[in-house]
XYZ file of C-alpha atoms in Angstrom:
712
model
C 1.354 -56.061 3.708
C 1.661 -54.123 0.617
C 2.385 -50.547 0.518
C 0.973 -48.893 -2.425
C 2.028 -45.257 -3.543
C -0.892 -44.064 -5.953
C 0.832 -42.708 -9.025
C -1.124 -39.173 -9.111
C -0.243 -38.466 -5.412
C 2.606 -36.655 -4.064
C 6.125 -38.498 -3.588
C 6.157 -40.159 -0.133
C 8.759 -41.826 1.839
C 7.764 -45.489 2.068
C 9.417 -46.057 5.367
C 7.345 -43.288 7.132
C 3.946 -44.374 5.638
C 4.823 -48.070 7.034
C 5.449 -46.369 10.390
C 2.064 -44.424 10.201
C 0.404 -47.624 9.213
C 2.278 -49.710 11.889
C 1.041 -46.870 14.425
C -2.657 -47.213 13.532
C -2.636 -51.108 13.664
C -1.128 -50.906 17.037
C -3.770 -48.380 18.154
C -6.551 -50.511 17.154
C -5.183 -53.706 18.620
C -4.445 -51.932 22.091
C -8.084 -51.146 22.138
C -9.103 -54.466 20.637
C -10.957 -52.697 17.864
C -9.306 -55.245 15.512
C -7.819 -58.660 16.547
C -4.976 -60.932 15.357
C -7.717 -63.056 13.901
C -9.023 -60.011 11.793
C -5.530 -59.141 10.552
C -4.942 -63.142 9.565
C -8.219 -63.115 7.407
C -7.695 -59.707 6.233
C -5.581 -57.340 3.878
C -4.330 -54.199 5.480
C -2.635 -51.574 3.371
C -2.292 -48.181 2.880
C -2.849 -46.007 -0.122
C -1.487 -42.585 -0.563
C -3.228 -39.804 -2.949
C -4.175 -36.187 -3.093
C -7.327 -34.249 -3.289
C -8.795 -33.503 -6.586
C -10.171 -29.872 -7.501
C -13.600 -31.272 -8.139
C -14.395 -34.058 -6.164
C -11.933 -33.682 -3.188
C -10.914 -37.380 -1.940
C -13.943 -38.768 -3.864
C -14.730 -40.462 -0.752
C -18.127 -41.146 1.144
C -17.883 -42.599 4.602
C -20.434 -44.746 6.641
C -20.453 -46.020 10.296
C -21.463 -49.455 11.361
C -20.867 -51.082 15.009
C -18.539 -48.374 15.778
C -16.348 -48.742 12.511
C -15.891 -46.504 9.544
C -16.197 -47.756 6.119
C -16.025 -46.533 2.578
C -19.782 -46.241 1.537
C -19.088 -44.802 -1.918
C -16.512 -43.593 -4.223
C -16.988 -40.570 -6.648
C -15.861 -39.996 -9.934
C -14.987 -36.868 -11.525
C -18.120 -36.616 -13.398
C -19.984 -36.951 -10.094
C -21.207 -40.663 -10.529
C -21.194 -42.782 -7.060
C -19.514 -45.930 -7.141
C -21.535 -47.851 -4.392
C -21.178 -51.787 -5.309
C -18.644 -54.069 -6.912
C -20.866 -54.032 -10.132
C -20.443 -50.385 -10.400
C -16.788 -50.580 -9.713
C -16.170 -53.121 -12.113
C -18.084 -51.099 -14.733
C -16.438 -47.879 -14.213
C -13.060 -49.368 -14.536
C -14.065 -51.204 -17.705
C -15.136 -48.062 -19.125
C -12.181 -46.226 -18.188
C -9.856 -48.747 -19.868
C -12.078 -48.812 -22.969
C -12.189 -44.960 -23.322
C -7.918 -45.247 -22.904
C -8.689 -42.387 -20.493
C -6.681 -44.052 -17.737
C -7.319 -42.932 -14.406
C -8.399 -39.400 -15.628
C -12.010 -39.742 -15.095
C -11.438 -41.773 -11.818
C -11.929 -39.837 -8.210
C -8.339 -39.960 -6.146
C -9.746 -42.823 -3.895
C -11.071 -44.969 -6.556
C -7.898 -44.366 -8.706
C -5.815 -45.248 -5.400
C -7.333 -48.696 -5.205
C -10.060 -48.067 -2.463
C -13.351 -50.264 -2.883
C -16.766 -49.756 -1.526
C -16.984 -51.853 1.689
C -13.358 -51.161 2.935
C -12.957 -50.406 6.296
C -11.000 -47.322 6.966
C -8.618 -47.927 9.922
C -7.439 -44.042 9.916
C -5.561 -41.413 8.427
C -1.737 -40.552 8.575
C -1.269 -42.636 11.416
C -4.431 -41.403 13.529
C -6.889 -44.361 14.179
C -10.569 -44.109 13.684
C -11.775 -45.403 16.981
C -15.662 -45.514 18.066
C -15.186 -44.069 21.452
C -13.102 -41.210 23.450
C -10.334 -41.836 25.941
C -11.040 -39.660 29.192
C -8.236 -38.840 31.338
C -8.327 -41.812 33.409
C -8.047 -44.030 30.321
C -11.663 -45.260 30.325
C -13.316 -45.726 27.079
C -16.721 -43.376 26.270
C -18.586 -44.546 23.470
C -19.453 -42.141 20.654
C -22.817 -42.089 18.697
C -22.724 -42.775 14.917
C -22.708 -39.158 13.996
C -19.877 -38.277 16.486
C -17.772 -41.006 15.111
C -18.057 -39.697 11.509
C -17.702 -36.364 12.696
C -14.597 -37.137 14.312
C -13.338 -38.840 10.909
C -14.270 -36.065 9.032
C -12.588 -33.665 11.532
C -9.296 -35.642 11.169
C -9.489 -35.879 7.079
C -10.071 -32.182 6.948
C -6.923 -31.358 9.191
C -4.636 -33.542 7.091
C -2.666 -32.180 4.322
C -1.995 -33.776 1.112
C -0.888 -36.148 0.185
C -3.197 -38.325 2.392
C -2.252 -41.647 3.558
C -5.348 -43.920 4.100
C -4.970 -47.009 6.171
C -7.258 -49.611 4.701
C -8.577 -53.005 6.162
C -10.085 -55.303 3.425
C -11.781 -58.706 4.525
C -10.616 -60.698 1.940
C -6.868 -61.319 1.971
C -6.466 -62.902 -1.352
C -7.270 -59.956 -3.266
C -4.990 -57.450 -4.889
C -5.062 -54.341 -3.368
C -3.770 -52.259 -6.324
C -7.108 -52.657 -7.888
C -6.717 -49.949 -10.645
C -4.684 -52.263 -12.540
C -6.453 -55.689 -11.176
C -9.016 -57.748 -13.131
C -9.595 -60.162 -10.250
C -12.445 -59.601 -8.006
C -15.352 -62.083 -7.414
C -17.586 -59.593 -5.600
C -17.521 -61.415 -2.217
C -15.916 -58.646 -0.262
C -17.663 -58.464 3.329
C -18.884 -55.149 3.674
C -22.192 -53.208 4.702
C -25.491 -53.588 2.566
C -25.609 -50.303 0.764
C -29.413 -51.035 0.333
C -30.032 -51.026 4.088
C -32.021 -48.366 5.463
C -31.012 -48.858 9.099
C -30.803 -45.490 11.142
C -27.441 -46.372 12.376
C -26.090 -45.762 8.732
C -25.144 -42.209 8.166
C -23.233 -40.607 5.559
C -20.348 -37.928 5.606
C -18.600 -36.884 2.414
C -15.123 -35.308 2.370
C -15.884 -31.964 0.647
C -13.744 -30.765 -2.485
C -10.621 -28.875 -1.331
C -11.680 -25.763 -3.309
C -15.052 -25.032 -1.297
C -14.180 -22.324 1.372
C -14.246 -24.949 4.261
C -11.146 -23.360 5.465
C -13.102 -20.147 6.804
C -16.002 -21.633 8.824
C -18.960 -19.545 8.679
C -18.745 -18.481 12.180
C -15.136 -16.943 12.089
C -14.246 -13.748 10.538
C -11.003 -12.784 9.181
C -9.030 -9.711 10.941
C -8.856 -7.999 7.509
C -12.730 -7.794 7.350
C -12.816 -6.304 10.748
C -10.458 -3.735 9.626
C -12.372 -2.955 6.536
C -15.359 -2.507 8.992
C -13.670 -0.209 11.442
C -12.509 1.947 8.085
C -16.174 2.512 7.184
C -15.228 0.545 3.858
C -17.911 -2.192 4.395
C -20.649 -2.495 6.842
C -20.260 -4.914 9.945
C -22.731 -7.293 8.604
C -20.602 -8.010 5.453
C -17.657 -9.194 7.565
C -18.339 -12.842 7.010
C -18.906 -12.506 3.146
C -15.521 -10.920 3.006
C -13.900 -13.617 5.100
C -15.576 -16.223 3.138
C -14.536 -14.521 -0.190
C -10.890 -14.461 0.814
C -10.792 -17.909 2.082
C -12.244 -19.087 -1.322
C -9.426 -17.151 -3.010
C -6.988 -18.500 -0.848
C -8.236 -22.273 -1.722
C -8.344 -21.678 -5.234
C -4.905 -20.391 -5.164
C -3.970 -23.913 -4.039
C -4.841 -25.220 -7.455
C -1.565 -24.111 -8.765
C 0.509 -26.223 -6.480
C -2.001 -29.366 -6.655
C -2.872 -29.598 -10.194
C -0.490 -30.695 -12.999
C -2.729 -29.069 -15.644
C -1.953 -25.662 -14.193
C 1.683 -26.082 -13.323
C 4.395 -28.527 -14.668
C 5.994 -28.970 -11.358
C 5.079 -31.805 -9.046
C 5.531 -30.520 -5.455
C 6.552 -33.071 -2.607
C 3.936 -31.993 -0.446
C 4.657 -34.563 2.237
C 6.884 -31.882 3.705
C 4.214 -29.140 3.699
C 3.108 -27.793 7.078
C -0.259 -28.853 8.061
C -1.897 -25.404 6.902
C -5.101 -26.572 7.352
C -5.133 -26.342 11.253
C -4.597 -22.459 10.711
C -7.919 -20.585 10.211
C -6.765 -18.854 7.179
C -4.020 -20.572 5.271
C -2.244 -18.273 3.282
C 0.746 -20.353 2.003
C 1.860 -23.814 1.270
C 5.593 -24.237 1.997
C 7.464 -23.510 -1.416
C 10.246 -26.196 -2.199
C 13.387 -24.381 -2.198
C 15.197 -26.515 -5.121
C 15.821 -24.488 -8.365
C 13.409 -26.607 -10.616
C 10.520 -25.358 -8.407
C 11.403 -21.706 -9.286
C 10.926 -22.407 -12.949
C 6.940 -22.910 -12.272
C 6.901 -19.108 -11.761
C 8.155 -18.520 -15.162
C 7.004 -21.336 -17.339
C 4.709 -19.557 -19.942
C 3.052 -22.452 -21.106
C 0.971 -22.908 -17.663
C -1.893 -20.811 -16.489
C -0.792 -17.516 -15.056
C -2.337 -17.194 -11.212
C -1.663 -13.335 -11.161
C -1.892 -11.159 -14.167
C -2.534 -7.482 -13.350
C -3.827 -5.311 -16.461
C -4.436 -2.176 -16.988
C -5.804 -0.374 -20.386
C -3.307 2.827 -19.730
C -4.125 4.953 -22.991
C -5.829 4.900 -26.401
C -4.587 6.312 -29.771
C -5.948 6.724 -33.110
C -4.652 4.356 -36.161
C -6.032 4.760 -39.283
C -9.565 5.595 -38.216
C -9.607 2.930 -35.716
C -9.209 3.172 -31.830
C -6.317 1.447 -30.633
C -5.715 0.386 -26.888
C -2.525 0.168 -25.121
C -2.509 -2.572 -22.332
C -0.007 -2.726 -19.473
C 0.336 -6.256 -18.264
C 2.324 -7.320 -15.009
C 2.983 -10.812 -14.055
C 3.343 -11.379 -10.161
C 4.895 -14.815 -10.609
C 7.620 -13.723 -12.663
C 7.918 -10.109 -11.685
C 7.622 -9.082 -15.463
C 5.957 -6.159 -16.906
C 5.337 -5.442 -20.544
C 2.970 -3.857 -23.239
C 0.683 -6.115 -24.774
C 0.348 -6.182 -28.669
C -1.585 -3.145 -29.691
C -5.241 -4.190 -29.857
C -8.421 -3.003 -31.468
C -12.118 -3.342 -30.319
C -12.600 -5.925 -32.967
C -9.529 -7.835 -31.376
C -11.498 -8.083 -28.058
C -14.640 -9.300 -29.809
C -12.763 -11.989 -31.515
C -11.031 -13.178 -28.134
C -14.730 -12.996 -26.346
C -16.209 -15.119 -29.053
C -13.291 -17.688 -29.016
C -13.382 -18.231 -25.132
C -17.102 -18.183 -24.893
C -17.438 -21.304 -27.262
C -15.045 -23.127 -24.692
C -17.105 -21.681 -21.659
C -20.483 -20.331 -21.973
C -20.394 -18.905 -18.224
C -18.173 -16.056 -20.190
C -20.878 -14.755 -22.137
C -22.168 -13.638 -18.835
C -19.175 -11.463 -18.005
C -19.659 -7.561 -18.923
C -18.631 -6.561 -22.051
C -19.210 -3.185 -24.084
C -21.661 -2.795 -27.055
C -20.413 -3.092 -30.435
C -22.250 0.086 -31.291
C -20.171 3.250 -31.874
C -22.267 6.589 -31.030
C -20.359 8.521 -33.858
C -19.475 7.913 -37.447
C -16.154 6.338 -36.600
C -14.283 5.260 -33.967
C -11.645 8.233 -34.182
C -14.456 10.733 -33.795
C -15.786 9.531 -30.401
C -15.594 11.721 -27.308
C -12.826 11.270 -24.537
C -15.363 10.222 -22.221
C -16.711 7.812 -24.338
C -13.230 6.254 -24.888
C -12.565 6.275 -21.163
C -15.610 4.282 -20.646
C -14.903 1.809 -23.346
C -11.209 1.421 -21.897
C -12.837 0.779 -18.249
C -15.319 -1.873 -19.808
C -12.803 -3.573 -21.626
C -10.260 -3.682 -18.829
C -12.943 -5.215 -16.604
C -13.485 -7.932 -18.990
C -9.904 -8.948 -19.294
C -9.654 -9.000 -15.579
C -12.654 -10.920 -15.028
C -11.134 -13.486 -17.753
C -8.014 -13.520 -15.912
C -9.591 -14.136 -12.366
C -12.362 -16.531 -13.110
C -10.578 -19.359 -11.477
C -10.782 -17.544 -8.078
C -14.205 -16.491 -8.190
C -16.314 -18.900 -10.394
C -18.527 -21.031 -7.978
C -18.646 -24.050 -10.684
C -15.107 -24.213 -12.578
C -14.991 -25.711 -16.152
C -13.279 -28.585 -16.969
C -9.526 -28.943 -16.778
C -8.741 -28.897 -20.551
C -11.280 -25.774 -20.944
C -9.283 -23.799 -18.324
C -5.876 -24.573 -20.030
C -7.406 -23.651 -23.377
C -8.990 -20.311 -22.072
C -5.820 -19.451 -20.559
C -3.731 -20.084 -23.641
C -6.232 -17.571 -25.614
C -6.079 -14.785 -23.111
C -2.250 -15.309 -22.404
C -1.515 -15.092 -26.136
C -3.595 -12.155 -26.491
C -1.706 -10.458 -23.826
C 1.404 -11.511 -25.077
C 2.621 -13.507 -22.116
C 4.818 -15.889 -24.084
C 7.241 -13.145 -25.468
C 7.747 -11.126 -22.333
C 7.756 -13.226 -19.384
C 11.149 -12.664 -17.714
C 13.043 -15.990 -17.700
C 16.084 -14.615 -15.847
C 14.382 -14.685 -12.592
C 14.237 -18.688 -12.942
C 18.024 -18.699 -12.346
C 19.403 -20.463 -9.322
C 20.434 -17.728 -6.679
C 23.451 -18.931 -4.792
C 23.103 -16.305 -1.835
C 20.522 -17.590 0.569
C 19.629 -14.005 1.659
C 18.720 -12.925 -2.061
C 17.140 -16.021 -2.860
C 14.800 -16.064 0.520
C 14.183 -12.325 0.154
C 12.810 -12.853 -3.278
C 10.799 -15.710 -2.765
C 9.051 -14.367 0.369
C 8.286 -11.062 -1.555
C 6.570 -13.130 -4.487
C 4.479 -15.222 -2.078
C 3.340 -12.080 -0.211
C 2.690 -10.280 -3.285
C 0.546 -13.198 -4.593
C -1.506 -13.085 -1.349
C -1.837 -9.372 -1.620
C -2.999 -9.853 -5.091
C -5.770 -11.636 -3.746
C -6.705 -9.226 -1.312
C -7.307 -6.528 -4.258
C -10.045 -9.105 -5.665
C -12.278 -8.752 -3.061
C -15.140 -6.425 -4.132
C -14.917 -3.859 -1.272
C -11.213 -3.084 -1.838
C -11.407 -3.254 -5.755
C -14.348 -0.585 -5.303
C -12.467 1.532 -3.014
C -9.361 1.688 -5.283
C -11.795 2.407 -8.157
C -13.373 5.243 -6.503
C -10.142 6.871 -5.393
C -8.863 6.868 -8.977
C -12.076 8.481 -10.375
C -11.792 11.226 -7.661
C -8.141 11.674 -8.629
C -8.807 11.965 -12.313
C -11.500 14.488 -11.846
C -9.246 16.514 -9.637
C -6.358 16.228 -12.467
C -8.603 17.191 -15.197
C -9.821 20.416 -13.241
C -6.137 21.384 -12.535
C -5.181 20.817 -16.249
C -7.772 22.927 -17.786
C -6.883 25.811 -15.292
C -3.084 25.657 -15.975
C -1.461 28.197 -17.909
C 1.924 28.208 -19.807
C 3.733 31.113 -18.494
C 6.992 30.802 -16.229
C 5.846 33.044 -13.491
C 3.033 30.558 -12.835
C 5.493 27.642 -12.558
C 5.572 27.650 -8.471
C 1.609 27.420 -8.246
C 1.739 24.617 -10.568
C 4.540 22.772 -8.774
C 2.648 23.277 -5.493
C -0.564 22.109 -6.883
C 1.410 18.998 -8.085
C 2.895 18.225 -4.753
C -0.380 18.451 -3.128
C -1.806 15.840 -5.543
C 1.176 13.545 -4.911
C 0.472 13.856 -1.238
C -3.173 12.592 -1.700
C -1.723 9.619 -3.722
C 0.865 8.734 -1.191
C -1.397 9.072 1.958
C -4.191 6.806 0.000
C -1.285 4.192 -0.792
C -0.215 4.258 2.874
C -3.548 3.648 4.287
C -3.896 0.823 1.979
C -0.663 -0.579 2.824
C -1.417 -0.373 6.699
C -4.731 -1.786 6.285
C -3.446 -4.821 4.645
C -0.425 -5.069 6.981
C -2.559 -4.929 10.156
C -5.351 -7.018 9.029
C -3.468 -9.767 7.553
C -0.775 -9.897 10.154
C -1.441 -13.500 11.225
C -1.229 -14.699 7.518
C 2.007 -12.914 7.068
C 3.473 -14.674 10.279
C 2.649 -18.044 8.842
C 4.032 -17.139 5.482
C 7.326 -16.014 7.236
C 7.229 -19.274 9.418
C 6.837 -21.650 6.495
C 9.061 -19.450 3.880
C 12.174 -21.239 2.791
C 15.402 -19.382 4.347
C 12.773 -17.351 6.443
C 14.859 -17.950 9.406
C 17.884 -16.432 7.909
C 16.239 -13.109 6.783
C 16.783 -10.414 9.112
C 14.294 -7.716 7.427
C 11.144 -9.675 7.299
C 8.745 -7.122 7.979
C 10.382 -4.710 5.517
C 10.166 -7.303 2.653
C 6.542 -7.863 3.460
C 5.833 -4.190 3.495
C 7.921 -3.831 0.051
C 5.727 -6.605 -1.541
C 2.415 -4.983 -0.068
C 3.476 -1.532 -1.279
C 4.582 -2.918 -4.994
C 0.996 -4.259 -5.233
C -0.744 -1.264 -4.081
C 1.003 0.780 -6.666
C 0.164 -1.699 -9.250
C -3.565 -1.303 -8.437
C -3.640 2.627 -7.420
C -0.743 4.153 -9.187
C -0.842 2.463 -12.719
C -3.960 3.836 -13.827
C -3.187 7.335 -12.765
C 0.346 7.405 -13.985
C -0.022 9.028 -17.330
C -1.897 11.968 -15.257
C 0.716 12.184 -12.831
C 3.659 12.382 -15.336
C 1.738 15.141 -17.337
C 1.706 17.394 -14.362
C 5.158 16.664 -13.448
C 6.448 16.977 -16.948
C 4.607 20.224 -17.137
C 5.662 21.720 -13.632
C 9.114 20.800 -13.921
C 9.957 21.405 -17.656
C 12.416 24.203 -17.721
C 14.396 22.334 -15.121
C 14.663 19.235 -17.141
C 15.435 21.125 -20.196
C 18.281 22.620 -18.668
C 19.572 19.327 -16.991
C 19.162 17.315 -20.398
C 21.347 20.118 -22.264
C 23.930 19.781 -19.614
C 24.038 16.179 -19.318
C 24.534 15.984 -23.352
C 27.610 17.986 -22.815
C 29.068 15.871 -19.890
C 28.536 12.550 -21.568
C 31.812 12.989 -23.627
C 33.507 13.580 -20.185
C 35.941 11.278 -18.618
C 36.234 9.837 -15.140
C 38.866 12.120 -14.276
C 36.745 15.110 -15.071
C 34.250 14.199 -12.413
C 37.143 13.952 -10.034
C 37.164 10.247 -9.779
C 40.436 9.223 -7.863
C 42.755 7.260 -10.341
C 42.475 4.047 -7.910
C 38.783 4.024 -8.170
C 38.402 4.584 -12.071
C 36.658 1.587 -13.539
C 38.189 -0.030 -16.662
C 34.318 -1.054 -17.786
C 33.422 2.758 -17.534
C 30.890 1.583 -14.688
C 28.726 -0.078 -17.359
C 26.821 -2.455 -15.060
C 25.927 0.689 -12.920
C 24.670 2.462 -15.765
C 22.612 -0.239 -17.134
C 20.728 -0.643 -13.796
C 19.927 2.770 -13.803
C 18.998 3.234 -17.591
C 16.709 -0.074 -17.313
C 15.733 0.088 -13.649
C 15.325 3.751 -12.990
C 14.431 4.902 -16.748
C 12.384 2.339 -18.044
C 10.429 0.579 -14.957
C 7.001 1.679 -14.326
C 6.291 1.406 -10.756
C 7.890 4.179 -8.376
C 8.932 1.447 -5.957
C 10.824 -0.357 -8.694
C 12.698 2.946 -9.620
C 13.604 3.438 -5.879
C 14.991 -0.283 -5.804
C 17.010 0.407 -8.921
C 18.420 3.567 -7.337
C 19.407 1.459 -4.611
C 20.780 -1.268 -6.529
C 22.644 0.926 -8.738
C 24.443 2.483 -5.530
C 25.247 -1.061 -4.158
C 26.778 -2.142 -7.656
C 29.277 0.901 -7.405
C 30.813 -0.737 -4.230
C 30.737 -4.383 -5.335
C 32.083 -3.237 -9.048
C 34.873 -1.199 -7.238
C 35.853 -4.110 -5.071
C 36.248 -6.360 -8.198
C 37.741 -3.990 -10.759
C 39.808 -1.776 -8.702
C 40.587 -4.323 -5.645
C 40.348 -1.025 -3.561
C 38.956 -0.405 0.070
C 35.407 0.409 0.653
C 34.159 3.638 -0.761
C 33.681 6.400 1.458
C 30.835 8.955 0.730
C 33.348 11.378 -0.890
C 34.502 8.762 -3.096
C 31.107 7.360 -3.791
C 29.266 10.466 -4.939
C 31.638 11.381 -7.915
C 31.248 7.796 -9.192
C 27.475 8.000 -8.781
C 27.158 11.306 -10.846
C 29.271 10.026 -13.590
C 27.207 6.829 -14.217
C 23.780 9.170 -13.560
C 25.349 11.348 -16.530
C 25.832 8.431 -18.893
C 22.418 6.662 -18.108
C 19.413 7.079 -20.244
C 16.917 8.839 -17.936
C 14.309 11.098 -19.184
C 13.327 14.106 -17.071
C 15.240 13.217 -14.052
C 14.146 16.394 -12.144
C 10.493 15.199 -12.249
C 11.512 11.781 -11.691
C 13.413 12.834 -8.174
C 10.067 14.780 -7.071
C 7.874 11.659 -7.736
C 10.251 9.291 -5.873
C 10.793 11.857 -3.069
C 6.980 12.383 -2.410
C 5.579 8.954 -2.903
C 8.509 7.136 -0.754
C 7.450 6.181 2.784
C 8.645 8.340 5.373
C 10.198 5.290 7.044
C 12.387 4.371 3.847
C 13.724 7.751 3.750
C 15.648 7.082 7.145
C 17.291 4.262 6.074
C 19.326 2.669 2.924
C 16.739 3.913 0.253
C 16.867 7.404 1.879
C 20.485 7.391 1.443
C 20.773 6.478 -2.313
C 17.992 8.809 -3.012
C 19.629 11.775 -1.675
C 22.522 10.624 -3.696
C 20.531 10.790 -6.911
C 19.095 14.276 -5.895
C 22.814 15.435 -5.258
C 23.487 14.177 -8.840
C 20.828 16.605 -10.268
C 21.989 19.342 -7.899
C 25.324 19.053 -8.959
C 24.728 18.991 -12.856
C 22.168 21.969 -12.080
C 24.945 24.132 -10.458
C 27.525 23.352 -12.886
C 28.639 26.342 -15.040
C 29.426 25.025 -18.544
C 31.240 28.122 -19.535
C 34.011 27.457 -16.926
C 34.650 24.032 -18.147
C 37.890 23.557 -20.187
């Protein structure tokens, strides 16, 4: 027997394959479906390969006299290989074009031939009967045999081990590289019209077969109960989500999307679950690089056109981008309308389907772009944003995907347009020695990628869009009515707090909807996540990941409006704080009553950097809150390293935190504190986040109450 591992498949343990093959043969010998005489005159081998994104296994099955045979092999261009002559022709063409195995289907490339008998898959034998409780055989019909074989294959994860019996023992099994074949393989006649011959095809892995039509995803039920969708649309939502999930698997199964080859023999059998949300991520450090390699197709780019401005009589667009895989955010290079037109023209030449995507007219209703009305600019922003998002999510939503080379080239245009190559944060690809930190980071990232797909659902996207429109109208009405007098400050603050409460309520509702509706998927993610068993706060990690994605979709579009209200309402408070902080920056640690045993030789620079970058420069409120917590923790860690002192108490911690707060570059801290307090989840305020947020507010209160005239 020869054991053959197809070069395009996953890495497999030959010892395990041999054991699977042996189990299959022993099962057939036990029930007499093959004999020692068959084995003496035949060649039994195992091919290991993975599904292709277009043709699945590239294999059609037939039944004859209770046995399962390979009826046809499918090439990537759709051609069916049903005879030895066609087999030879396809191989010759592939070698002539020097395309190697690129155009061959997985089964064909692995060495399977038309007429081969399929003994089983992954140690599970294909039998023509069922065994009842008293060990009696119950013969199955032709359709039942094929249905059972299809079920076993569908429930087997990649790479799949296919056990094959070939009637000519003198033929080489590795036919991809073999030129010898006399065409005398004993196999069923492909031209036979017997009714006993039935065909079943292993479907491509990208079809939404993970969601059978009679099943409904729990989140679809939640959406229906909330009145977001009609009950009749539950199945459509379930099918869409299953399609997005299966398409997401491409980033683990196709090398043209990622440079990392994953050993999927160790992956859980996710296909047994109704809605496989996750395949186990390898825990080695090299696999983490696949999140941060800018040369691959990014699977979760969040895009918002957040602002417009006039640049030399042309309307310029500010594009905010967040890459979920690398946890990086940045502003793309300034783009003009002509840049969008050029991008559309370039990618449309690669894929004609892009021409069907909505795109604004190139006509301006005024003499120049600069003279266009505010409403027209808003509409133009929205249309261009929809276009960019559609480009970035085509791989999820298109029924028929373009060629692989086309996908990569289109992605290159889009990602260059957005500036991915210059801004992706490669620091996150470094190996982390702390199991808790690495496990938390990986779990949060996978949950966020899953949540990203939830927002691809038209119903959820429409819900968020409608909320943003209503909130913008409310903000616009308030801004038209606001006054500039100091006496009106209390009313302005009250109105701002009311609007923030609306944002908080909406965000909390969406978070609860996703968490409750996808709880089973999240349980599966936790179960299969690396280091998942070591994490003690799994639910909080999941909620934090959902919150981050919700803020990306529901907060970023209204961020500028919220900021204007906060800045206007707390403008006098922040002016006073800013003036005092400029004076306090020159003061020493002793001035802030930091005990000599706790005074840092580095002036607490690492804490100051966290506050400056994480709090002062990040966009999302949840990132700012996390930075406040990280800064507080860094105080304790740095104190232990530099001062070799006992753990800090609250009375010793606060002066240090105030000192760092003063020296950090944080604009409008009063308005920022109001934002964080009013958008923070109530449960978070009772824990670690609440403690450090209170310290942040205490630093502001200290500066506010400080009398500069009494200072030395």
